[in-house]
Amino acid sequence: TVTVTNNGNVPYPNMVISDNKANLVIDADSISGTNLGSATFALNSTTNTITMNVLPVGASLSFTATYEVVEADILTGTVSNTANAMGDAIKDPTSDSANPTYLTPEAQDTVTDLTEEIMDGVTIVKACVNTDEATGLGGAFRYGDTARYTITVANTGNVTLYNSVIVTELLDGAIIDTGAGYTVNSTGNAVIDSLNIGQSVVIYAHYEIKTTDIQVDPSKLTNTASTAYQVPTGPDTLEDKTQDSNPVDIDVQGKVP
């Protein structure tokens, strides 16, 4: 809320009330005044300014405005806003008429608020998506079958992960396939260049069941993926983080005695 009041003893002509915050929106319906008399005002929503033909003695003009906090504010830790009011210069009646002085009615006020803390929220969820293609008894995978996986990486925090997010398969022999939203580097890891707030990327991988996976008794094969990424801790600082996915177990058919 912004309130401009004439506490002086003369009217202030041609007042301009402005707000320097980009993307701030003044609510036109909220503009109101007290003791305005015949004074008029107009809002220019493009420049965030309100012009008045005059602000009478003892009169006030008030309005409310909204501003949506952006990521840059969160990285800084604060959001500041300054309102300004200025009118035409007024001749000082007590000054020398031969060399008069003029006084300009003007004022400004700044409000600074804390933003929410930086929160890194990366989730990595892994799933086997082709259990129906397993050829072993009871729906188990057997030697030569290929198990296919999805690895869904999502940014659930409040800051963009601008540096690469590296996703690694932890099961020896698992291969990450090409897909949309990521590349596969020379070491076989998935690389997500950046991950916006609320964005998710699905990575595809596969693993061919080997003879060493087959035991005498039916068993399970566990597969996990891991992410390595950097989280902004300020406008120019980063912190390294890692996170593993949920383990995924698939049934593997045992050897026939």
Short mmCIF file of C-alpha atoms in Angstrom, two decimals:
data_model
loop_
_atom_site.label_atom_id
_atom_site.label_comp_id
_atom_site.label_asym_id
_atom_site.label_seq_id
_atom_site.Cartn_x
_atom_site.Cartn_y
_atom_site.Cartn_z
CA THR A 1 0.00 0.00 0.00
CA VAL A 2 1.25 3.47 -0.93
CA THR A 3 -0.15 6.63 0.65
CA VAL A 4 0.87 10.16 -0.35
CA THR A 5 -0.21 12.99 1.98
CA ASN A 6 0.17 16.76 1.76
CA ASN A 7 1.20 17.76 5.27
CA GLY A 8 2.21 21.25 4.18
CA ASN A 9 0.26 24.50 4.12
CA VAL A 10 0.01 25.02 0.35
CA PRO A 11 -1.44 22.85 -2.44
CA TYR A 12 1.05 20.80 -4.48
CA PRO A 13 0.40 21.22 -8.22
CA ASN A 14 0.95 18.55 -10.88
CA MET A 15 1.91 15.70 -8.59
CA VAL A 16 3.46 12.58 -10.13
CA ILE A 17 3.47 9.42 -7.99
CA SER A 18 5.59 6.60 -9.34
CA ASP A 19 6.95 3.20 -8.42
CA ASN A 20 10.31 2.00 -9.70
CA LYS A 21 9.67 -1.75 -9.45
CA ALA A 22 9.57 -3.50 -12.80
CA ASN A 23 6.58 -5.83 -13.25
CA LEU A 24 4.75 -4.23 -10.32
CA VAL A 25 1.05 -3.82 -11.03
CA ILE A 26 -0.97 -0.96 -9.53
CA ASP A 27 -4.58 -1.90 -8.87
CA ALA A 28 -6.60 0.79 -10.60
CA ASP A 29 -9.69 0.00 -8.53
CA SER A 30 -7.77 0.54 -5.30
CA ILE A 31 -6.89 4.19 -5.95
CA SER A 32 -8.75 6.41 -3.52
CA GLY A 33 -8.26 9.64 -1.64
CA THR A 34 -9.39 11.79 1.25
CA ASN A 35 -9.99 15.54 1.22
CA LEU A 36 -9.26 15.66 -2.51
CA GLY A 37 -11.96 18.21 -3.28
CA SER A 38 -11.94 18.86 -7.02
CA ALA A 39 -8.52 17.24 -7.55
CA THR A 40 -8.32 14.66 -10.34
CA PHE A 41 -5.94 11.78 -10.92
CA ALA A 42 -5.08 9.35 -13.73
CA LEU A 43 -3.16 6.06 -13.81
CA ASN A 44 -0.66 5.18 -16.51
CA SER A 45 -0.32 1.43 -16.04
CA THR A 46 2.54 1.23 -18.55
CA THR A 47 4.84 3.52 -16.57
CA ASN A 48 3.35 2.76 -13.14
CA THR A 49 2.65 6.43 -12.50
CA ILE A 50 -0.32 8.32 -11.15
CA THR A 51 -0.64 11.97 -12.10
CA MET A 52 -2.70 14.51 -10.16
CA ASN A 53 -3.58 18.03 -11.17
CA VAL A 54 -3.15 19.06 -7.54
CA LEU A 55 -2.78 17.53 -4.07
CA PRO A 56 -4.67 19.85 -1.73
CA VAL A 57 -3.53 20.71 1.78
CA GLY A 58 -4.38 17.84 4.14
CA ALA A 59 -5.34 15.53 1.28
CA SER A 60 -4.12 11.98 0.76
CA LEU A 61 -4.04 9.56 -2.16
CA SER A 62 -3.65 5.82 -1.57
CA PHE A 63 -3.39 2.72 -3.74
CA THR A 64 -2.30 -0.89 -3.57
CA ALA A 65 0.05 -2.71 -5.89
CA THR A 66 1.15 -6.30 -6.37
CA TYR A 67 4.47 -7.79 -7.38
CA GLU A 68 5.24 -11.44 -8.11
CA VAL A 69 8.55 -12.50 -6.57
CA VAL A 70 10.96 -13.90 -9.16
CA GLU A 71 13.93 -16.22 -8.89
CA ALA A 72 16.44 -13.37 -8.87
CA ASP A 73 14.78 -12.03 -5.71
CA ILE A 74 15.10 -15.41 -4.02
CA LEU A 75 18.79 -15.61 -4.92
CA THR A 76 19.34 -12.12 -3.49
CA GLY A 77 17.29 -12.90 -0.38
CA THR A 78 15.31 -9.67 -0.40
CA VAL A 79 12.92 -7.70 -2.55
CA SER A 80 12.93 -3.90 -2.37
CA ASN A 81 10.46 -1.38 -3.67
CA THR A 82 10.61 2.43 -3.74
CA ALA A 83 7.68 4.79 -4.26
CA ASN A 84 8.26 8.41 -5.27
CA ALA A 85 6.08 11.49 -5.25
CA MET A 86 6.98 14.89 -6.77
CA GLY A 87 5.12 18.04 -7.74
CA ASP A 88 5.95 21.27 -9.52
CA ALA A 89 8.25 23.71 -7.78
CA ILE A 90 6.42 26.24 -5.59
CA LYS A 91 7.61 29.81 -5.07
CA ASP A 92 8.56 30.49 -1.47
CA PRO A 93 6.44 33.52 -0.47
CA THR A 94 8.99 34.50 2.17
CA SER A 95 11.85 34.77 -0.32
CA ASP A 96 13.11 37.96 -1.94
CA SER A 97 10.77 38.88 -4.80
CA ALA A 98 13.74 40.07 -6.83
CA ASN A 99 15.52 36.77 -6.36
CA PRO A 100 12.82 34.26 -5.42
CA THR A 101 13.49 30.70 -4.31
CA TYR A 102 11.41 27.71 -5.19
CA LEU A 103 10.64 24.61 -3.17
CA THR A 104 9.84 21.28 -4.80
CA PRO A 105 7.43 19.02 -2.93
CA GLU A 106 8.92 15.55 -3.14
CA ALA A 107 9.29 12.42 -1.03
CA GLN A 108 10.15 8.77 -1.41
CA ASP A 109 9.93 5.65 0.73
CA THR A 110 11.56 2.25 0.32
CA VAL A 111 10.34 -1.04 1.74
CA THR A 112 12.57 -4.13 1.81
CA ASP A 113 11.18 -7.58 2.58
CA LEU A 114 12.86 -10.93 2.98
CA THR A 115 12.08 -13.59 0.40
CA GLU A 116 11.70 -17.30 1.08
CA GLU A 117 14.92 -19.24 1.48
CA ILE A 118 16.52 -21.03 -1.44
CA MET A 119 15.17 -24.57 -1.58
CA ASP A 120 16.74 -27.24 -3.74
CA GLY A 121 14.27 -29.96 -4.54
CA VAL A 122 15.47 -32.58 -6.97
CA THR A 123 13.58 -35.84 -7.15
CA ILE A 124 14.78 -38.86 -9.10
CA VAL A 125 12.33 -41.72 -9.58
CA LYS A 126 13.22 -44.93 -11.36
CA ALA A 127 10.87 -47.58 -12.73
CA CYS A 128 11.04 -50.73 -14.85
CA VAL A 129 8.54 -50.25 -17.66
CA ASN A 130 8.52 -53.58 -19.52
CA THR A 131 7.94 -56.29 -16.93
CA ASP A 132 5.24 -57.64 -19.26
CA GLU A 133 7.97 -58.52 -21.78
CA ALA A 134 9.88 -60.81 -19.39
CA THR A 135 10.00 -64.34 -20.82
CA GLY A 136 10.79 -66.31 -17.69
CA LEU A 137 8.46 -68.31 -15.51
CA GLY A 138 6.04 -66.28 -13.42
CA GLY A 139 6.85 -63.09 -15.31
CA ALA A 140 10.52 -63.12 -14.33
CA PHE A 141 13.31 -61.91 -16.57
CA ARG A 142 15.72 -64.55 -17.76
CA TYR A 143 19.07 -64.66 -19.51
CA GLY A 144 19.01 -62.59 -22.72
CA ASP A 145 15.94 -60.56 -21.78
CA THR A 146 16.23 -56.76 -21.76
CA ALA A 147 14.83 -54.80 -18.85
CA ARG A 148 13.89 -51.23 -19.76
CA TYR A 149 13.87 -48.38 -17.26
CA THR A 150 12.75 -44.79 -17.00
CA ILE A 151 14.52 -42.32 -14.73
CA THR A 152 12.42 -39.21 -14.08
CA VAL A 153 14.36 -36.22 -12.76
CA ALA A 154 12.30 -33.25 -11.56
CA ASN A 155 13.16 -29.85 -10.11
CA THR A 156 10.72 -29.31 -7.25
CA GLY A 157 12.71 -26.47 -5.69
CA ASN A 158 12.42 -22.72 -6.17
CA VAL A 159 15.60 -22.06 -8.18
CA THR A 160 16.68 -23.14 -11.65
CA LEU A 161 19.52 -25.62 -11.90
CA TYR A 162 21.52 -23.89 -14.63
CA ASN A 163 24.62 -26.07 -14.55
CA SER A 164 24.44 -29.59 -15.88
CA VAL A 165 22.53 -32.26 -14.00
CA ILE A 166 24.42 -35.54 -14.39
CA VAL A 167 22.46 -38.80 -14.15
CA THR A 168 24.37 -42.05 -13.69
CA GLU A 169 23.20 -45.67 -13.87
CA LEU A 170 24.60 -47.50 -10.83
CA LEU A 171 23.96 -51.02 -12.17
CA ASP A 172 27.10 -52.18 -13.95
CA GLY A 173 26.26 -52.81 -17.58
CA ALA A 174 23.10 -50.67 -17.69
CA ILE A 175 23.05 -48.35 -20.70
CA ILE A 176 21.39 -44.96 -20.92
CA ASP A 177 19.60 -44.47 -24.24
CA THR A 178 19.25 -41.22 -26.15
CA GLY A 179 16.11 -39.18 -25.58
CA ALA A 180 14.56 -35.73 -25.47
CA GLY A 181 15.76 -33.13 -22.97
CA TYR A 182 19.18 -34.65 -22.33
CA THR A 183 22.33 -35.85 -24.03
CA VAL A 184 24.54 -38.87 -23.32
CA ASN A 185 28.18 -38.03 -22.70
CA SER A 186 31.29 -40.07 -23.55
CA THR A 187 31.14 -41.94 -20.24
CA GLY A 188 27.53 -43.01 -20.78
CA ASN A 189 25.93 -40.60 -18.31
CA ALA A 190 22.86 -38.52 -19.09
CA VAL A 191 23.45 -34.76 -19.07
CA ILE A 192 20.58 -32.30 -18.56
CA ASP A 193 21.92 -28.84 -19.42
CA SER A 194 19.50 -27.01 -17.14
CA LEU A 195 16.36 -27.85 -15.20
CA ASN A 196 13.80 -25.11 -14.70
CA ILE A 197 11.58 -24.79 -11.65
CA GLY A 198 8.82 -27.39 -11.99
CA GLN A 199 10.43 -29.03 -15.02
CA SER A 200 11.00 -32.77 -15.30
CA VAL A 201 12.98 -34.86 -17.77
CA VAL A 202 12.48 -38.57 -18.42
CA ILE A 203 15.66 -40.53 -19.16
CA TYR A 204 15.56 -43.97 -20.75
CA ALA A 205 17.89 -46.87 -20.03
CA HIS A 206 18.11 -50.62 -20.57
CA TYR A 207 19.93 -53.61 -19.18
CA GLU A 208 20.39 -57.05 -20.72
CA ILE A 209 20.15 -59.92 -18.24
CA LYS A 210 23.47 -61.74 -18.00
CA THR A 211 24.35 -65.25 -16.92
CA THR A 212 25.89 -63.83 -13.77
CA ASP A 213 22.48 -62.43 -12.80
CA ILE A 214 20.94 -65.90 -12.81
CA GLN A 215 21.16 -67.82 -9.56
CA VAL A 216 20.06 -71.37 -8.73
CA ASP A 217 17.01 -70.01 -6.95
CA PRO A 218 14.74 -67.26 -8.26
CA SER A 219 16.18 -63.91 -7.22
CA LYS A 220 15.84 -60.18 -7.67
CA LEU A 221 18.05 -57.74 -9.52
CA THR A 222 18.29 -54.28 -7.98
CA ASN A 223 18.97 -51.18 -10.06
CA THR A 224 19.49 -47.60 -8.82
CA ALA A 225 20.38 -44.32 -10.51
CA SER A 226 22.11 -41.25 -9.09
CA THR A 227 22.16 -37.52 -9.86
CA ALA A 228 24.91 -34.97 -9.35
CA TYR A 229 24.01 -31.30 -9.65
CA GLN A 230 24.74 -27.80 -8.35
CA VAL A 231 22.30 -25.64 -6.41
CA PRO A 232 22.60 -21.82 -6.31
CA THR A 233 23.12 -20.58 -2.76
CA GLY A 234 23.21 -16.92 -3.79
CA PRO A 235 23.56 -14.74 -6.88
CA ASP A 236 27.10 -16.01 -7.61
CA THR A 237 27.61 -19.13 -5.47
CA LEU A 238 26.89 -22.82 -6.02
CA GLU A 239 26.82 -25.92 -3.85
CA ASP A 240 27.44 -29.48 -5.09
CA LYS A 241 24.70 -32.01 -4.35
CA THR A 242 24.01 -35.67 -5.09
CA GLN A 243 20.92 -37.79 -4.76
CA ASP A 244 20.09 -41.43 -5.46
CA SER A 245 16.86 -42.75 -6.91
CA ASN A 246 14.63 -45.33 -5.35
CA PRO A 247 15.94 -48.90 -5.86
CA VAL A 248 14.03 -50.92 -8.45
CA ASP A 249 13.86 -54.71 -8.06
CA ILE A 250 12.99 -57.03 -10.92
CA ASP A 251 12.46 -60.77 -10.66
CA VAL A 252 15.12 -62.88 -12.36
CA GLN A 253 14.40 -66.53 -13.16
CA GLY A 254 16.65 -69.03 -11.48
CA LYS A 255 18.56 -71.72 -13.29
CA VAL A 256 16.78 -74.95 -13.98
CA PRO A 257 18.63 -77.63 -11.94
#
